[in-house]
């Protein structure tokens, strides 16, 4: 059970953004806040995904539901998802331009050999909805392969949904956070009681390369955030000390100590391609705020009816 | 075969309100809020926020069953405020926290 947090003001700092990934540090909040942010990014940020599939012809070697499932998993660019309604909220029966984007996949292999059917073969059925298209700028996404005279003809609807209902609507591939590592090195003892060889042993004990030996052959922390709390370095330090002193070691006597700062969270979020990583995070905040607001709006009537 | 219906994720059970309150029959200034269609995402932050209030004697939450879309938040206060006010305050401060974080985040994202 985490302790109640009373401390610094909430703060967020972006460390790195690329096209598909974002790293940021959230600090000054309790772990529950970090966890809700993570949970909302995974399960409650809406995107568009193919949801209803009509198969008119399928003479390929894959059966219908198999293809339908694969179509569903294709990430669709959903930056404009605010323009669409959830099918359950839409006034129409069936589908309309406010809640669905229609695609057609019609391919026949007439030339022989093996023909790849990819996300690039998906065509919009109407002019509008062109903003929702497969996120395949890194190369076409393979759906199935056709041999000579095999044919598929499919129409499908992309609809808005959330990851809670089906993981295909989740905008993230990874959304994780960890505590910030805090590494203490007793440099004085490392210098006086350890040989250069032993210091090198500690440096090499780290599987992710957190440490480096500097010019004076002293240990230096170079990649703090890589630390994954395996404590190999602590074990190594302990081993070296007990090798010479042969005594049970108190943790605080160790020359290397790894601990966690429990109010600083390092987040790593990778997008599926449906949304830009920074919009996933900021949408998650919007959704959380809205949820809290909804509940708040619904409490007052309770007081009156008591 | 006995899987819950998909719509249960999004629609309130018949005759239920989103937030319901039941006063504790034995303890003063205490009661249980039932929030439908919410889960640990909100339950945990609300509980932790309530615990930061000195006037709250007890705050806890549970999701009674993983297939039922509701959480229960139990609050006991010291009498200076009602459980309603305690919940309102914590929701408000959480909102401020998230708003603040969002503003900071968006400002930075724009400048990168």
PDB file of C-alpha atoms in Angstrom, chain A residues 1-6 10-14 17 22 24 26 29-30 32-33 35-36 39-40 44 88 162 164-165 278 281-283 285-286 288-289 291-293 295-296 298-300 302-303 306, chain B residues 6 9-10 18-21 23 33 35 37-42 44-48 51-54 69 82-85 87-88 91-92 94-95 97-99 101-102 104-106 108-109 112:
ATOM      1  CA  UNK A   1       0.000   0.000   0.000  1.00  0.00           C
ATOM      2  CA  UNK A   2       1.467   3.296  -1.022  1.00  0.00           C
ATOM      3  CA  UNK A   3       1.701   6.057   1.500  1.00  0.00           C
ATOM      4  CA  UNK A   4      -0.330   9.233   1.298  1.00  0.00           C
ATOM      5  CA  UNK A   5       1.548  11.796  -0.675  1.00  0.00           C
ATOM      6  CA  UNK A   6       1.904  15.323   0.720  1.00  0.00           C
ATOM      7  CA  UNK A  10       2.394  18.290  -9.528  1.00  0.00           C
ATOM      8  CA  UNK A  11       4.773  18.641 -12.417  1.00  0.00           C
ATOM      9  CA  UNK A  12       5.185  17.076 -15.812  1.00  0.00           C
ATOM     10  CA  UNK A  13       8.205  17.260 -18.055  1.00  0.00           C
ATOM     11  CA  UNK A  14       8.540  15.887 -21.567  1.00  0.00           C
ATOM     12  CA  UNK A  17       9.040  12.943 -28.428  1.00  0.00           C
ATOM     13  CA  UNK A  22       6.962   9.784 -26.029  1.00  0.00           C
ATOM     14  CA  UNK A  24       7.956  12.064 -19.920  1.00  0.00           C
ATOM     15  CA  UNK A  26       5.503  12.996 -13.902  1.00  0.00           C
ATOM     16  CA  UNK A  29       1.827  13.239  -7.403  1.00  0.00           C
ATOM     17  CA  UNK A  30       0.810   9.979  -5.799  1.00  0.00           C
ATOM     18  CA  UNK A  32      -2.546   6.440  -7.977  1.00  0.00           C
ATOM     19  CA  UNK A  33      -2.543   9.484 -10.260  1.00  0.00           C
ATOM     20  CA  UNK A  35      -1.718   4.734 -12.610  1.00  0.00           C
ATOM     21  CA  UNK A  36      -5.014   6.314 -13.644  1.00  0.00           C
ATOM     22  CA  UNK A  39      -5.035   3.080 -17.395  1.00  0.00           C
ATOM     23  CA  UNK A  40      -6.920   5.784 -19.286  1.00  0.00           C
ATOM     24  CA  UNK A  44     -10.304   4.827 -22.568  1.00  0.00           C
ATOM     25  CA  UNK A  88     -24.202   3.945 -29.475  1.00  0.00           C
ATOM     26  CA  UNK A 162     -12.400   2.459 -26.736  1.00  0.00           C
ATOM     27  CA  UNK A 164     -12.077  -1.300 -22.827  1.00  0.00           C
ATOM     28  CA  UNK A 165     -14.437  -2.824 -25.368  1.00  0.00           C
ATOM     29  CA  UNK A 278       1.389  13.655 -27.450  1.00  0.00           C
ATOM     30  CA  UNK A 281      -1.464  11.885 -23.302  1.00  0.00           C
ATOM     31  CA  UNK A 282      -3.364  15.121 -23.562  1.00  0.00           C
ATOM     32  CA  UNK A 283      -6.597  13.325 -24.513  1.00  0.00           C
ATOM     33  CA  UNK A 285      -6.024  14.138 -19.270  1.00  0.00           C
ATOM     34  CA  UNK A 286      -9.177  15.499 -20.906  1.00  0.00           C
ATOM     35  CA  UNK A 288      -9.917  11.981 -16.712  1.00  0.00           C
ATOM     36  CA  UNK A 289     -11.049  15.537 -16.036  1.00  0.00           C
ATOM     37  CA  UNK A 291     -14.958  11.702 -15.675  1.00  0.00           C
ATOM     38  CA  UNK A 292     -14.323  13.562 -12.429  1.00  0.00           C
ATOM     39  CA  UNK A 293     -16.547  16.405 -13.545  1.00  0.00           C
ATOM     40  CA  UNK A 295     -19.374  12.506 -11.020  1.00  0.00           C
ATOM     41  CA  UNK A 296     -19.158  15.896  -9.380  1.00  0.00           C
ATOM     42  CA  UNK A 298     -24.155  14.097 -10.142  1.00  0.00           C
ATOM     43  CA  UNK A 299     -23.496  14.362  -6.414  1.00  0.00           C
ATOM     44  CA  UNK A 300     -25.519  17.477  -5.417  1.00  0.00           C
ATOM     45  CA  UNK A 302     -28.167  13.387  -3.407  1.00  0.00           C
ATOM     46  CA  UNK A 303     -27.878  16.018  -0.701  1.00  0.00           C
ATOM     47  CA  UNK A 306     -31.664  13.031   1.868  1.00  0.00           C
TER      48      UNK A 306
ATOM     49  CA  UNK B   6     -21.143  -5.573 -24.022  1.00  0.00           C
ATOM     50  CA  UNK B   9     -19.788  -1.372 -20.141  1.00  0.00           C
ATOM     51  CA  UNK B  10     -21.486   1.801 -21.318  1.00  0.00           C
ATOM     52  CA  UNK B  18     -24.633   7.201 -11.934  1.00  0.00           C
ATOM     53  CA  UNK B  19     -23.840   8.085  -8.328  1.00  0.00           C
ATOM     54  CA  UNK B  20     -25.805   6.672  -5.429  1.00  0.00           C
ATOM     55  CA  UNK B  21     -25.385   7.308  -1.735  1.00  0.00           C
ATOM     56  CA  UNK B  23     -25.788   6.503   4.689  1.00  0.00           C
ATOM     57  CA  UNK B  33     -21.112   6.138  -2.541  1.00  0.00           C
ATOM     58  CA  UNK B  35     -20.455   4.984  -8.693  1.00  0.00           C
ATOM     59  CA  UNK B  37     -19.622   2.467 -14.850  1.00  0.00           C
ATOM     60  CA  UNK B  38     -16.346   3.385 -13.174  1.00  0.00           C
ATOM     61  CA  UNK B  39     -13.423   1.237 -12.065  1.00  0.00           C
ATOM     62  CA  UNK B  40     -10.062   1.386 -10.293  1.00  0.00           C
ATOM     63  CA  UNK B  41      -9.000   4.267 -12.550  1.00  0.00           C
ATOM     64  CA  UNK B  42     -11.191   6.651 -10.567  1.00  0.00           C
ATOM     65  CA  UNK B  44      -7.998   4.702  -6.438  1.00  0.00           C
ATOM     66  CA  UNK B  45      -7.354   8.392  -7.116  1.00  0.00           C
ATOM     67  CA  UNK B  46     -10.492   9.425  -5.231  1.00  0.00           C
ATOM     68  CA  UNK B  47      -9.515   7.332  -2.236  1.00  0.00           C
ATOM     69  CA  UNK B  48      -5.951   8.672  -2.150  1.00  0.00           C
ATOM     70  CA  UNK B  51      -7.011  10.427   2.616  1.00  0.00           C
ATOM     71  CA  UNK B  52      -5.108  13.681   2.262  1.00  0.00           C
ATOM     72  CA  UNK B  53      -7.975  15.544   3.904  1.00  0.00           C
ATOM     73  CA  UNK B  54      -7.453  15.742   7.676  1.00  0.00           C
ATOM     74  CA  UNK B  69     -19.166  -2.058 -13.685  1.00  0.00           C
ATOM     75  CA  UNK B  82     -20.193  15.677   5.449  1.00  0.00           C
ATOM     76  CA  UNK B  83     -19.015  12.745   3.328  1.00  0.00           C
ATOM     77  CA  UNK B  84     -20.620  14.577   0.378  1.00  0.00           C
ATOM     78  CA  UNK B  85     -18.490  17.654   0.907  1.00  0.00           C
ATOM     79  CA  UNK B  87     -16.005  13.773  -1.911  1.00  0.00           C
ATOM     80  CA  UNK B  88     -16.785  17.069  -3.668  1.00  0.00           C
ATOM     81  CA  UNK B  91     -12.970  15.602  -6.906  1.00  0.00           C
ATOM     82  CA  UNK B  92     -12.353  19.314  -7.266  1.00  0.00           C
ATOM     83  CA  UNK B  94      -8.113  16.148  -8.513  1.00  0.00           C
ATOM     84  CA  UNK B  95      -9.636  18.123 -11.360  1.00  0.00           C
ATOM     85  CA  UNK B  97      -4.317  18.626 -10.535  1.00  0.00           C
ATOM     86  CA  UNK B  98      -5.154  17.109 -13.918  1.00  0.00           C
ATOM     87  CA  UNK B  99      -5.995  20.450 -15.506  1.00  0.00           C
ATOM     88  CA  UNK B 101      -0.745  18.864 -15.607  1.00  0.00           C
ATOM     89  CA  UNK B 102      -2.527  18.998 -18.940  1.00  0.00           C
ATOM     90  CA  UNK B 104       1.882  22.126 -18.606  1.00  0.00           C
ATOM     91  CA  UNK B 105       2.059  19.152 -20.918  1.00  0.00           C
ATOM     92  CA  UNK B 106       0.410  20.873 -23.858  1.00  0.00           C
ATOM     93  CA  UNK B 108       5.697  21.825 -23.624  1.00  0.00           C
ATOM     94  CA  UNK B 109       4.433  19.615 -26.451  1.00  0.00           C
ATOM     95  CA  UNK B 112       9.061  20.916 -28.924  1.00  0.00           C
TER      96      UNK B 112
END
